[in-house]
Coordinates of C-alpha atoms in Angstrom, one line a residue:
Chain A
M1 CA 145.4 79.5 108.3
K2 CA 144.5 83.2 107.8
S3 CA 141.7 85.0 106.1
L4 CA 142.2 88.1 104.0
L5 CA 139.5 90.5 102.8
G6 CA 140.2 93.0 100.0
L7 CA 137.6 95.8 99.7
Y8 CA 136.8 97.2 96.3
L9 CA 134.6 100.0 95.1
D10 CA 134.8 99.2 91.4
P11 CA 133.4 95.7 90.5
N12 CA 136.0 95.5 87.7
D13 CA 138.8 95.7 90.2
A14 CA 137.2 92.9 92.3
A15 CA 137.0 90.8 89.1
N16 CA 140.7 91.5 88.4
A17 CA 141.5 90.4 91.9
M18 CA 139.7 87.1 91.4
D19 CA 141.6 86.6 88.2
G20 CA 144.9 87.4 89.9
L21 CA 144.2 84.9 92.7
K22 CA 143.4 82.2 90.1
E23 CA 146.6 83.0 88.1
G24 CA 148.6 83.2 91.3
G25 CA 147.9 79.5 91.9
F26 CA 145.4 79.7 94.7
E27 CA 143.0 76.8 94.7
V28 CA 139.5 77.5 93.5
G29 CA 137.2 77.4 96.4
T30 CA 139.6 79.0 98.8
F31 CA 138.6 82.5 97.7
D32 CA 135.2 84.0 97.1
V33 CA 133.5 87.3 96.5
L34 CA 131.2 89.0 99.0
T35 CA 128.6 91.4 97.8
G36 CA 125.6 93.3 99.1
T37 CA 123.7 92.7 95.9
P38 CA 123.2 89.5 93.9
Y39 CA 125.3 90.1 90.8
P40 CA 124.7 87.8 87.9
E41 CA 126.4 84.4 88.5
G42 CA 129.9 84.4 87.3
A43 CA 130.2 88.2 87.0
F44 CA 133.5 88.2 88.9
G45 CA 134.7 85.0 87.4
E46 CA 134.0 83.3 90.8
H47 CA 133.5 79.6 91.2
V48 CA 129.8 78.9 91.4
P49 CA 129.3 76.0 93.7
Q50 CA 126.9 73.2 92.8
H51 CA 124.2 73.0 95.4
R52 CA 121.8 70.2 96.0
L53 CA 118.9 72.3 97.2
F54 CA 116.4 70.7 94.8
R55 CA 117.1 67.3 96.4
F56 CA 115.6 68.4 99.7
P57 CA 112.0 69.1 98.5
A58 CA 112.1 66.0 96.3
F59 CA 113.2 63.8 99.2
G60 CA 110.6 65.5 101.5
A61 CA 107.9 65.0 98.9
I62 CA 108.7 61.3 98.5
I63 CA 108.6 60.8 102.3
G64 CA 105.3 62.8 102.6
F65 CA 103.8 60.9 99.8
S66 CA 104.9 57.5 101.2
L67 CA 103.6 58.4 104.6
S68 CA 100.3 59.6 103.3
L69 CA 99.8 56.5 101.1
F70 CA 100.5 54.3 104.1
L71 CA 98.2 56.3 106.4
T72 CA 95.3 56.4 104.0
T73 CA 95.6 52.8 102.8
A74 CA 96.4 51.2 106.2
T75 CA 93.5 53.0 108.0
Q76 CA 91.0 52.0 105.4
L77 CA 92.2 48.4 105.2
A78 CA 92.2 48.2 109.0
Y79 CA 88.5 48.9 109.0
P80 CA 87.2 47.4 105.7
L81 CA 83.7 48.8 105.6
I82 CA 82.1 48.2 102.2
T83 CA 79.7 51.0 101.4
G84 CA 77.3 50.7 98.5
G85 CA 79.5 48.0 96.9
K86 CA 82.2 50.6 96.3
P87 CA 85.9 49.7 96.6
I88 CA 87.4 49.9 100.1
L89 CA 90.2 52.3 99.0
S90 CA 88.6 55.6 98.2
I91 CA 91.2 56.9 95.8
F92 CA 89.8 60.5 95.3
A93 CA 89.5 61.2 99.0
M94 CA 93.0 59.7 99.5
L95 CA 94.4 62.1 96.8
I96 CA 93.6 65.2 98.9
I97 CA 95.4 63.9 102.0
M98 CA 98.3 62.6 99.8
Y99 CA 98.7 66.0 98.1
E100 CA 98.6 67.9 101.5
M101 CA 101.1 65.6 103.2
T102 CA 103.4 65.6 100.2
M103 CA 103.4 69.4 100.1
L104 CA 103.8 69.8 103.8
S105 CA 106.8 67.4 103.9
A106 CA 108.4 69.0 100.9
V107 CA 108.0 72.5 102.5
I108 CA 109.5 71.3 105.8
F109 CA 112.5 69.6 104.1
S110 CA 113.0 72.7 101.8
V111 CA 113.3 74.9 104.9
I112 CA 115.9 72.5 106.3
G113 CA 117.6 72.4 103.0
I114 CA 117.8 76.1 102.7
I115 CA 119.4 76.4 106.1
F116 CA 121.9 73.6 105.3
E117 CA 122.7 74.6 101.7
S118 CA 123.1 78.3 102.5
R119 CA 125.7 77.4 105.1
L120 CA 123.5 79.0 107.7
P121 CA 123.9 79.6 110.5
N122 CA 127.4 80.8 109.7
I123 CA 129.0 80.3 113.1
A124 CA 132.5 81.5 112.1
P125 CA 131.9 84.0 109.3
G126 CA 135.6 85.0 109.2
V127 CA 136.7 88.4 108.0
Y128 CA 134.0 90.7 107.0
D129 CA 133.2 94.4 106.6
P130 CA 129.8 96.1 107.0
R131 CA 130.7 98.4 104.0
I132 CA 129.8 95.5 101.8
T133 CA 126.2 96.4 102.4
E134 CA 127.0 99.9 101.1
G135 CA 128.2 98.8 97.7
Y136 CA 131.7 97.7 98.4
I137 CA 132.8 94.4 97.0
G138 CA 134.8 92.1 99.1
V139 CA 137.3 89.5 97.9
V140 CA 137.9 87.0 100.7
I141 CA 140.6 84.3 100.7
S142 CA 141.7 81.7 103.2
V143 CA 145.5 81.1 103.0
E144 CA 148.3 79.4 104.8
D145 CA 150.6 81.8 106.6
S146 CA 153.3 81.1 104.0
D147 CA 151.1 82.5 101.2
L148 CA 149.8 85.5 103.1
N149 CA 152.1 88.1 101.5
K150 CA 151.6 86.7 98.0
A151 CA 147.8 87.0 98.4
K152 CA 148.1 90.5 99.9
K153 CA 150.1 91.6 97.0
I154 CA 147.6 90.4 94.5
L155 CA 144.8 92.1 96.3
E156 CA 146.8 95.4 96.5
K157 CA 147.8 95.2 92.9
S158 CA 144.2 94.9 91.7
G159 CA 143.3 98.1 93.4
S160 CA 141.8 97.2 96.8
E161 CA 140.8 100.2 98.9
E162 CA 141.7 98.3 102.1
I163 CA 142.8 94.9 103.2
K164 CA 141.6 93.3 106.4
E165 CA 143.2 90.3 108.0
A166 CA 141.8 87.9 110.6
Chain B
M1 CA 109.8 101.6 76.7
S2 CA 107.8 104.6 77.9
T3 CA 107.7 108.0 76.5
N4 CA 105.9 109.4 79.5
E5 CA 107.9 111.8 81.6
E6 CA 106.0 110.7 84.7
H7 CA 107.4 107.2 84.4
F8 CA 110.9 108.5 84.7
H9 CA 111.3 108.2 88.5
W10 CA 114.2 106.2 89.6
P11 CA 115.6 104.9 92.9
P12 CA 118.9 106.6 93.9
S13 CA 121.9 104.9 92.3
D14 CA 124.2 105.1 95.4
P15 CA 123.8 101.8 97.3
K16 CA 124.6 103.6 100.6
V17 CA 121.6 106.0 100.1
V18 CA 119.3 103.2 99.0
K19 CA 120.3 101.2 102.1
E20 CA 119.8 104.2 104.5
E21 CA 116.5 105.3 103.0
L22 CA 115.0 101.8 102.9
I23 CA 116.1 100.7 106.4
S24 CA 114.7 103.9 107.8
S25 CA 111.2 102.5 107.1
T26 CA 111.7 100.2 110.1
K27 CA 112.3 103.2 112.3
R28 CA 110.0 105.9 110.9
G29 CA 106.8 107.1 112.5
G30 CA 107.8 105.9 116.0
G31 CA 105.1 107.6 118.1
F32 CA 102.3 107.2 115.5
I33 CA 103.3 103.5 114.9
K34 CA 103.3 102.8 118.6
K35 CA 99.9 104.3 119.1
S36 CA 98.6 102.5 116.0
I37 CA 100.0 99.2 117.3
W38 CA 98.2 99.8 120.6
V39 CA 94.9 100.6 119.0
L40 CA 95.1 97.7 116.6
S41 CA 96.1 95.4 119.4
L42 CA 93.0 96.4 121.3
L43 CA 90.8 95.9 118.3
S44 CA 92.4 92.5 117.7
I45 CA 91.6 91.6 121.3
L46 CA 88.0 92.7 120.7
G47 CA 88.0 90.3 117.8
I48 CA 89.1 87.4 120.0
V49 CA 86.3 88.5 122.5
G50 CA 83.9 88.3 119.6
L51 CA 85.1 84.8 118.7
L52 CA 84.8 83.7 122.4
G53 CA 81.4 85.3 122.7
K54 CA 80.2 83.5 119.6
L55 CA 81.7 80.2 120.8
F56 CA 80.1 80.3 124.3
L57 CA 76.7 81.7 123.3
E58 CA 76.0 80.4 119.8
S59 CA 78.1 77.2 119.5
N60 CA 74.9 75.1 119.5
D61 CA 73.5 76.9 116.5
Q62 CA 75.5 76.4 113.3
T63 CA 73.3 78.7 111.3
Q64 CA 74.7 81.7 113.1
W65 CA 78.3 81.1 112.0
G66 CA 78.1 82.2 108.4
Y67 CA 79.7 85.6 108.9
I68 CA 82.7 84.0 110.8
A69 CA 83.3 81.6 107.9
A70 CA 82.9 84.6 105.5
I71 CA 85.5 86.6 107.4
L72 CA 87.9 83.6 107.3
A73 CA 87.4 83.4 103.5
F74 CA 87.8 87.2 103.1
I75 CA 91.2 87.2 104.9
L76 CA 92.2 84.2 102.9
S77 CA 91.1 85.9 99.7
T78 CA 92.8 89.2 100.3
A79 CA 95.9 89.1 102.6
S80 CA 96.8 85.5 101.8
G81 CA 96.4 86.1 98.1
A82 CA 98.9 89.0 98.2
P83 CA 102.2 87.0 97.8
M84 CA 100.8 85.8 94.4
V85 CA 101.6 89.4 93.2
A86 CA 105.2 88.7 93.8
V87 CA 105.2 85.1 92.7
A88 CA 103.8 85.5 89.2
P89 CA 106.2 88.3 88.1
L90 CA 109.1 86.3 89.6
I91 CA 108.3 83.4 87.4
A92 CA 108.0 85.7 84.4
K93 CA 111.3 87.5 85.4
A94 CA 109.5 90.9 85.5
N95 CA 111.7 93.6 86.8
W96 CA 108.9 96.1 87.6
A97 CA 107.7 94.0 90.6
R98 CA 110.9 94.2 92.6
P99 CA 109.9 97.3 94.6
I100 CA 106.6 95.9 95.6
S101 CA 107.4 92.2 96.1
R102 CA 108.4 92.7 99.7
I103 CA 105.1 94.3 100.5
A104 CA 103.4 91.3 99.0
H105 CA 105.5 88.9 101.1
I106 CA 104.8 90.9 104.3
I107 CA 101.1 90.8 103.8
G108 CA 101.3 87.1 103.2
V109 CA 102.5 86.3 106.8
V110 CA 99.0 86.9 108.2
G111 CA 98.0 83.3 107.8
I112 CA 98.0 83.0 111.6
V113 CA 94.7 85.1 111.6
N114 CA 93.0 82.4 109.6
I115 CA 94.2 79.7 111.9
I116 CA 92.7 81.6 114.9
I117 CA 89.4 82.1 113.2
M118 CA 89.3 78.4 112.2
I119 CA 89.6 77.1 115.8
P120 CA 86.0 78.0 116.9
L121 CA 84.7 77.0 113.5
L122 CA 85.9 73.5 114.1
W123 CA 83.3 73.3 117.0
V124 CA 80.4 74.1 114.7
L125 CA 81.4 72.7 111.4
P126 CA 79.2 69.6 111.1
P127 CA 80.9 66.2 110.7
L128 CA 80.5 64.4 107.4
V129 CA 78.1 61.8 108.8
V130 CA 75.1 62.8 111.0
E131 CA 72.5 60.2 112.1
G132 CA 73.9 57.7 109.5
A133 CA 73.6 60.1 106.6
R134 CA 76.7 61.3 104.8
R135 CA 76.6 64.8 103.2
R136 CA 78.0 65.2 99.7
S137 CA 81.6 66.4 99.8
I138 CA 85.0 65.7 98.3
W139 CA 85.7 63.4 101.2
F140 CA 83.6 60.4 100.0
E141 CA 84.3 57.6 102.5
A142 CA 86.9 59.5 104.6
P143 CA 86.6 59.7 108.4
N144 CA 83.9 62.0 109.9
Y145 CA 86.1 64.8 110.9
S146 CA 88.4 64.8 107.9
P147 CA 87.5 68.4 106.9
H148 CA 88.2 69.6 110.4
F149 CA 91.7 68.1 110.5
W150 CA 92.9 68.6 107.0
D151 CA 91.5 72.1 106.4
T152 CA 93.2 73.3 109.6
L153 CA 96.4 71.6 108.6
S154 CA 96.3 73.2 105.2
L155 CA 95.8 76.7 106.8
I156 CA 98.8 75.9 109.1
M157 CA 100.8 74.9 106.0
L158 CA 99.9 78.1 104.2
A159 CA 101.0 80.2 107.2
I160 CA 104.3 78.3 107.4
V161 CA 105.0 78.8 103.7
G162 CA 104.1 82.5 104.0
V163 CA 106.6 83.0 106.8
A164 CA 109.3 81.0 105.0
L165 CA 108.8 83.0 101.8
L166 CA 109.1 86.3 103.7
Y167 CA 112.1 85.0 105.6
S168 CA 113.8 83.7 102.5
S169 CA 113.5 87.1 100.7
A170 CA 114.3 89.2 103.8
L171 CA 117.5 87.3 104.9
P172 CA 120.0 89.6 103.1
D173 CA 118.2 92.6 104.5
F174 CA 118.5 91.3 108.0
A175 CA 122.3 91.2 107.4
T176 CA 122.1 94.9 106.2
I177 CA 120.2 95.9 109.3
R178 CA 122.6 94.0 111.5
D179 CA 125.5 95.9 109.9
N180 CA 123.8 99.3 110.1
S181 CA 121.9 99.5 113.4
S182 CA 122.5 99.2 117.1
G183 CA 121.0 97.9 120.3
T184 CA 118.0 95.5 120.3
K185 CA 117.4 95.9 116.5
K186 CA 121.0 94.9 115.8
R187 CA 120.7 91.8 118.0
I188 CA 117.4 90.7 116.5
A189 CA 118.6 91.3 112.9
G190 CA 121.9 89.5 113.7
F191 CA 120.0 86.5 115.0
L192 CA 117.7 86.4 112.0
A193 CA 120.6 87.0 109.5
R194 CA 122.2 83.8 110.7
G195 CA 125.7 85.0 109.6
F196 CA 124.7 86.0 106.1
V197 CA 127.7 87.8 104.5
G198 CA 126.7 87.8 100.8
S199 CA 129.0 85.0 99.6
T200 CA 128.5 83.4 96.2
V201 CA 126.8 80.3 97.6
Q202 CA 124.4 82.4 99.8
W203 CA 123.2 84.5 96.8
S204 CA 123.1 81.4 94.6
T205 CA 120.8 79.6 97.0
L206 CA 118.8 82.8 97.6
R207 CA 117.5 82.7 94.0
M208 CA 116.6 79.1 94.3
R209 CA 114.9 79.3 97.7
I210 CA 112.7 82.2 96.8
G211 CA 111.7 80.4 93.6
M212 CA 110.9 77.2 95.5
M213 CA 109.0 78.9 98.3
S214 CA 107.0 80.9 95.7
T215 CA 106.1 77.7 93.9
F216 CA 105.1 76.1 97.2
Y217 CA 103.0 79.1 98.1
F218 CA 101.1 79.0 94.8
F219 CA 100.4 75.3 95.1
T220 CA 99.3 75.6 98.7
L221 CA 97.2 78.7 98.2
I222 CA 95.2 77.1 95.4
F223 CA 94.8 73.9 97.5
V224 CA 93.6 75.8 100.5
H225 CA 91.0 77.7 98.4
T226 CA 89.7 74.4 97.1
L227 CA 89.4 72.9 100.6
I228 CA 87.9 75.9 102.3
S229 CA 85.5 76.8 99.5
I230 CA 84.2 73.2 99.4
D231 CA 84.2 72.3 103.1
L232 CA 83.0 75.6 104.5
S233 CA 80.3 76.5 101.9
L234 CA 79.6 74.2 98.9
S235 CA 79.2 71.0 100.9
M236 CA 77.0 72.8 103.4
V237 CA 74.2 73.2 100.8
P238 CA 72.4 70.1 99.6
G239 CA 72.4 69.8 95.9
W240 CA 75.1 72.5 95.2
R241 CA 77.4 70.9 92.7
D242 CA 79.7 73.3 90.9
A243 CA 83.1 72.2 89.5
I244 CA 84.1 75.8 88.7
Y245 CA 83.4 77.1 92.2
P246 CA 86.9 76.3 93.8
M247 CA 88.6 78.0 90.9
A248 CA 86.3 81.0 91.0
H249 CA 87.1 81.2 94.7
A250 CA 90.8 81.1 94.1
M251 CA 90.4 83.7 91.3
G252 CA 88.6 86.0 93.7
G253 CA 91.5 85.4 96.1
I254 CA 94.0 86.6 93.5
Q255 CA 91.9 89.7 92.8
G256 CA 91.8 90.4 96.5
G257 CA 95.6 89.8 96.8
I258 CA 96.3 92.3 94.0
A259 CA 94.0 94.8 95.6
S260 CA 95.7 94.3 99.0
V261 CA 99.2 94.9 97.5
I262 CA 98.0 98.1 95.7
I263 CA 96.5 99.5 98.9
V264 CA 99.5 98.9 101.1
A265 CA 101.9 100.0 98.3
W266 CA 100.0 103.2 98.0
I267 CA 100.1 103.8 101.8
V268 CA 103.8 103.0 102.0
R269 CA 104.6 105.2 99.0
K270 CA 102.7 108.2 100.4
Y271 CA 103.5 108.0 104.1
F272 CA 107.1 106.8 103.9
G273 CA 108.1 109.1 101.1
Y274 CA 109.1 106.3 98.6
E275 CA 108.0 108.1 95.4
N276 CA 111.3 107.2 93.7
Y277 CA 111.0 103.6 94.6
I278 CA 107.3 102.7 94.1
T279 CA 106.6 104.6 91.0
I280 CA 103.7 105.0 88.5
N281 CA 105.2 101.9 86.7
Q282 CA 104.3 99.6 89.6
F283 CA 100.7 101.0 89.8
W284 CA 100.3 100.9 86.1
A285 CA 101.3 97.2 86.0
L286 CA 99.2 96.3 89.0
G287 CA 96.3 98.2 87.6
R288 CA 96.4 96.1 84.5
L289 CA 96.6 92.9 86.6
M290 CA 93.6 94.2 88.6
F291 CA 91.6 94.9 85.4
A292 CA 92.4 91.4 84.1
A293 CA 91.4 89.8 87.5
S294 CA 88.0 91.7 87.4
L295 CA 87.4 90.3 83.9
M296 CA 88.3 86.8 85.1
W297 CA 85.9 87.2 88.0
I298 CA 82.9 87.7 85.6
Y299 CA 84.1 84.9 83.3
F300 CA 84.2 82.4 86.2
F301 CA 80.9 83.7 87.7
Y302 CA 79.1 83.5 84.4
S303 CA 80.5 80.0 83.5
A304 CA 79.0 78.7 86.7
F305 CA 75.8 80.8 86.6
I306 CA 74.8 79.8 83.1
V307 CA 74.8 76.1 84.0
F308 CA 72.4 76.7 86.9
W309 CA 70.3 79.2 85.0
Y310 CA 69.8 76.9 82.0
G311 CA 69.7 73.6 83.9
R312 CA 66.5 74.5 85.9
S313 CA 66.5 71.2 87.8
M314 CA 65.3 71.4 91.3
S315 CA 68.8 71.7 92.7
D316 CA 69.7 74.3 90.1
T317 CA 66.7 76.4 91.0
A318 CA 67.4 76.0 94.7
W319 CA 71.0 77.3 94.0
L320 CA 69.6 80.4 92.3
D321 CA 67.1 80.9 95.1
L322 CA 69.8 80.6 97.8
L323 CA 72.7 82.4 96.3
I324 CA 71.4 84.8 93.7
R325 CA 67.8 86.0 94.2
G326 CA 67.3 84.7 97.8
P327 CA 68.3 86.0 101.2
M328 CA 71.4 87.7 100.0
M329 CA 70.1 89.2 96.8
Y330 CA 71.3 92.7 97.7
V331 CA 74.7 91.5 98.8
F332 CA 74.9 89.6 95.4
I333 CA 74.1 92.9 93.6
L334 CA 76.8 94.7 95.7
G335 CA 79.3 91.9 95.1
M336 CA 78.6 92.1 91.3
L337 CA 79.0 95.9 91.4
F338 CA 82.1 96.0 93.4
S339 CA 83.9 92.8 92.1
F340 CA 83.3 93.5 88.5
I341 CA 81.2 96.4 87.3
F342 CA 82.9 99.3 89.2
P343 CA 86.5 98.1 88.9
W344 CA 86.0 97.1 85.3
W345 CA 84.4 100.5 84.4
W346 CA 87.0 102.4 86.4
L347 CA 90.1 100.5 85.3
I348 CA 89.1 100.2 81.6
W349 CA 90.4 103.8 81.1
N350 CA 94.1 103.9 80.3
K351 CA 94.4 107.2 82.0
V352 CA 93.1 105.7 85.3
R353 CA 95.4 102.7 85.1
N354 CA 98.3 104.9 84.2
S355 CA 98.3 106.8 87.4
V356 CA 99.1 106.3 91.1
N357 CA 95.6 107.0 92.5
G358 CA 93.5 105.3 89.9
P359 CA 94.5 101.7 90.7
F360 CA 94.3 102.5 94.4
Y361 CA 90.6 103.5 94.2
G362 CA 90.0 100.5 91.9
A363 CA 91.6 98.3 94.6
I364 CA 89.4 99.6 97.3
L365 CA 86.3 98.9 95.1
A366 CA 87.6 95.4 94.4
I367 CA 88.4 94.6 98.0
L368 CA 84.8 95.6 99.0
G369 CA 83.6 93.3 96.2
V370 CA 85.6 90.4 97.6
F371 CA 84.0 91.0 101.0
F372 CA 80.4 91.1 99.7
E373 CA 81.1 88.0 97.6
R374 CA 82.3 86.0 100.5
V375 CA 79.3 87.1 102.6
R376 CA 77.0 86.2 99.7
L377 CA 78.6 82.7 99.4
Y378 CA 79.2 81.7 103.0
V379 CA 76.3 83.2 105.1
P380 CA 73.5 81.6 103.2
A381 CA 75.4 78.3 103.0
W382 CA 75.8 78.2 106.8
S383 CA 72.2 79.4 107.3
V384 CA 70.8 76.2 105.8
D385 CA 69.0 74.1 108.5
P386 CA 71.4 71.4 109.6
S387 CA 68.7 68.8 109.4
L388 CA 68.4 69.4 105.7
I389 CA 72.1 69.2 104.9
H390 CA 71.9 65.6 103.7
D391 CA 68.9 66.2 101.3
K392 CA 69.2 65.8 97.6
W393 CA 68.5 69.5 97.1
L394 CA 67.5 72.5 99.3
K395 CA 63.8 72.7 99.8
V396 CA 63.6 75.4 102.4
I397 CA 65.5 78.6 101.6
P398 CA 66.7 80.3 104.8
K399 CA 65.8 83.9 105.7
T400 CA 68.3 86.7 105.4
L401 CA 70.8 86.6 108.3
F402 CA 72.1 89.9 109.6
P403 CA 75.4 90.1 111.5
D404 CA 75.2 90.3 115.3
I405 CA 77.5 92.2 117.6
W406 CA 79.9 89.2 117.8
D407 CA 80.2 89.0 114.0
I408 CA 81.0 92.7 113.8
L409 CA 83.6 92.4 116.6
V410 CA 85.3 89.5 114.8
L411 CA 85.3 91.4 111.5
V412 CA 86.9 94.5 113.1
G413 CA 89.3 92.3 115.0
A414 CA 90.3 90.2 112.0
V415 CA 91.0 93.2 109.7
S416 CA 92.8 95.0 112.6
S417 CA 95.0 92.0 113.3
V418 CA 96.0 91.9 109.6
F419 CA 97.2 95.5 109.8
L420 CA 98.7 94.8 113.3
I421 CA 100.8 91.9 112.0
V422 CA 101.9 94.0 108.9
M423 CA 102.9 96.9 111.2
I424 CA 104.8 94.7 113.6
V425 CA 106.7 92.9 110.9
S426 CA 107.5 96.2 109.2
R427 CA 109.5 97.2 112.4
I428 CA 112.1 94.7 111.5
V429 CA 111.6 94.0 107.8
P430 CA 111.9 97.0 105.4
F431 CA 108.8 97.5 103.3
I432 CA 110.9 97.6 100.2
G433 CA 113.7 95.0 99.8
V434 CA 117.1 96.7 100.0
W435 CA 118.8 94.0 98.0
E436 CA 116.0 93.9 95.5
I437 CA 116.4 97.6 94.8
Q438 CA 120.2 97.3 94.6
Q439 CA 119.6 94.5 92.0
F440 CA 117.0 96.5 90.3
N441 CA 119.6 99.3 89.9
L442 CA 122.2 96.8 88.8
L443 CA 120.1 95.3 86.0
A444 CA 118.0 98.2 84.8
K445 CA 119.3 101.5 83.5
P446 CA 117.2 104.5 82.4
V447 CA 118.1 105.5 78.9
K448 CA 117.0 108.2 76.6
Y449 CA 116.0 107.6 73.0
I450 CA 116.1 111.0 71.3
K451 CA 113.3 112.6 73.3
A452 CA 111.7 109.6 74.9
H453 CA 112.6 108.0 78.1
G454 CA 113.1 104.2 78.4
V455 CA 114.5 101.5 80.5
R456 CA 117.0 98.9 79.4
V457 CA 116.7 95.8 81.5
A458 CA 119.2 92.9 81.7
K459 CA 117.9 89.4 82.4
P460 CA 120.9 87.3 83.1
D461 CA 119.3 84.5 85.1

């Protein structure tokens, strides 16, 4: 398995390269576009992966809420002191703790989710070029050795300034 | 669209130039910055000395701690309110805020200062029940030390979200610094960038994570304002019942946050030479927000005040005697002048708002107003005799309390530590987001309509 990176100055050329790879029969998901700026989604015709980031805070919030409900209910029921004939479970004081623990847990799970869903840390980033942060656009593809020349040709044809291989 | 020639400043269009100019803010002013960091570090240490002095010499007298609580509330209401300036425009998809949103995020990481100030306050904050009597608070039947634990945890949570928000938005810039620097800076940026290469999934999740963290910051900030305002002032005064107070406190925090961002943006623009990045458009927009926040301040104040004024019950009269015409009457007048009258009268003029310096002077006035307001609210509340805290209403109005040397040291130290943290963070995080300016250039184009200048903005999200 090899990685190829075609560098483009013109975003239209990069979009043509993406189209070329698609038409060339390369599987969606094996090639991607690298940019130093967040272009509008789908600007290069790239595959926009579905992420599950929203599940992390939701899951965290449920855990935090459940824990806080258990903590506040169990502690009050463990020492059932009736004050002034009021109910043992003091709902409005419980709400503060429940809100705080729900938020805290949601935040912690979101941070974990961000790291996980952003594929970070990226231990093996593959082929890359620092010029991407200078406005160049990279089209990166992972191919079998047998398809290497085919992919290279598509990148060259679409006007890449340089092709890097790793 | 603007027809004003002055509005027609634009960041350079070449991504390479943008990158170099903005990354340079992490290197600029080497000698001066180093000296400043030393001086601010010393002043911050003095602040810690002040806190320790207060703790060892005055921990048995709760009435002497009002200024420390006021300083905590002041930092919470200014620095911690700053990220809201980036959060609100993000939700509204406003393009103008991109050049200043990083500044707002950087100021927001100073939550640690509040946690440090909170530690000694935990010693002196009275428990909910003393000698069998429970003071009126939002904690009803909760354990005695609930405010101590949950208030501190909420401040820790705010600090975590503040750091997470900055980190989320700065991640692509760490990658840029990693690719364009050398030595220690490259290693640090490389570690922080965690292998960010700008792939589709990384940009896609960036949008979402900034949105999520911004939402969390908003929810947490409002919650912290509610807890701190009630536990560290309202519940300390017998008979003070005010449903508007936590909201008014949070509103003052947003006013202070806007003022903080304007001041830092003005300094960054002037001393880092970013006239083409932070333009009159940002100050114009921030000036309008500042003006609106000043009007909101008087609205909240008057909504609370009229109830006490017209109610005239014993507890209402005690509230007026304590917080309006009592020991802090002159501070109340100063707070009214600086939080509302001066900023309102200054920013009401379009010519003032529509300038770079006008909103800056307005922000200085407002930030002083926030300080006076916090002193007015917290110092008298803590001055109340602890033996009276469980009464139905306040029968003995405390005398005016002036700050002692420890209070002044803590104030100087707290403000210095805010600037110190901002300066240290700015050595690795650019003051203006590189990717945000690149996106700004990508989505907004200056156009000319006959003789007028305008901006055409795309909003694809």
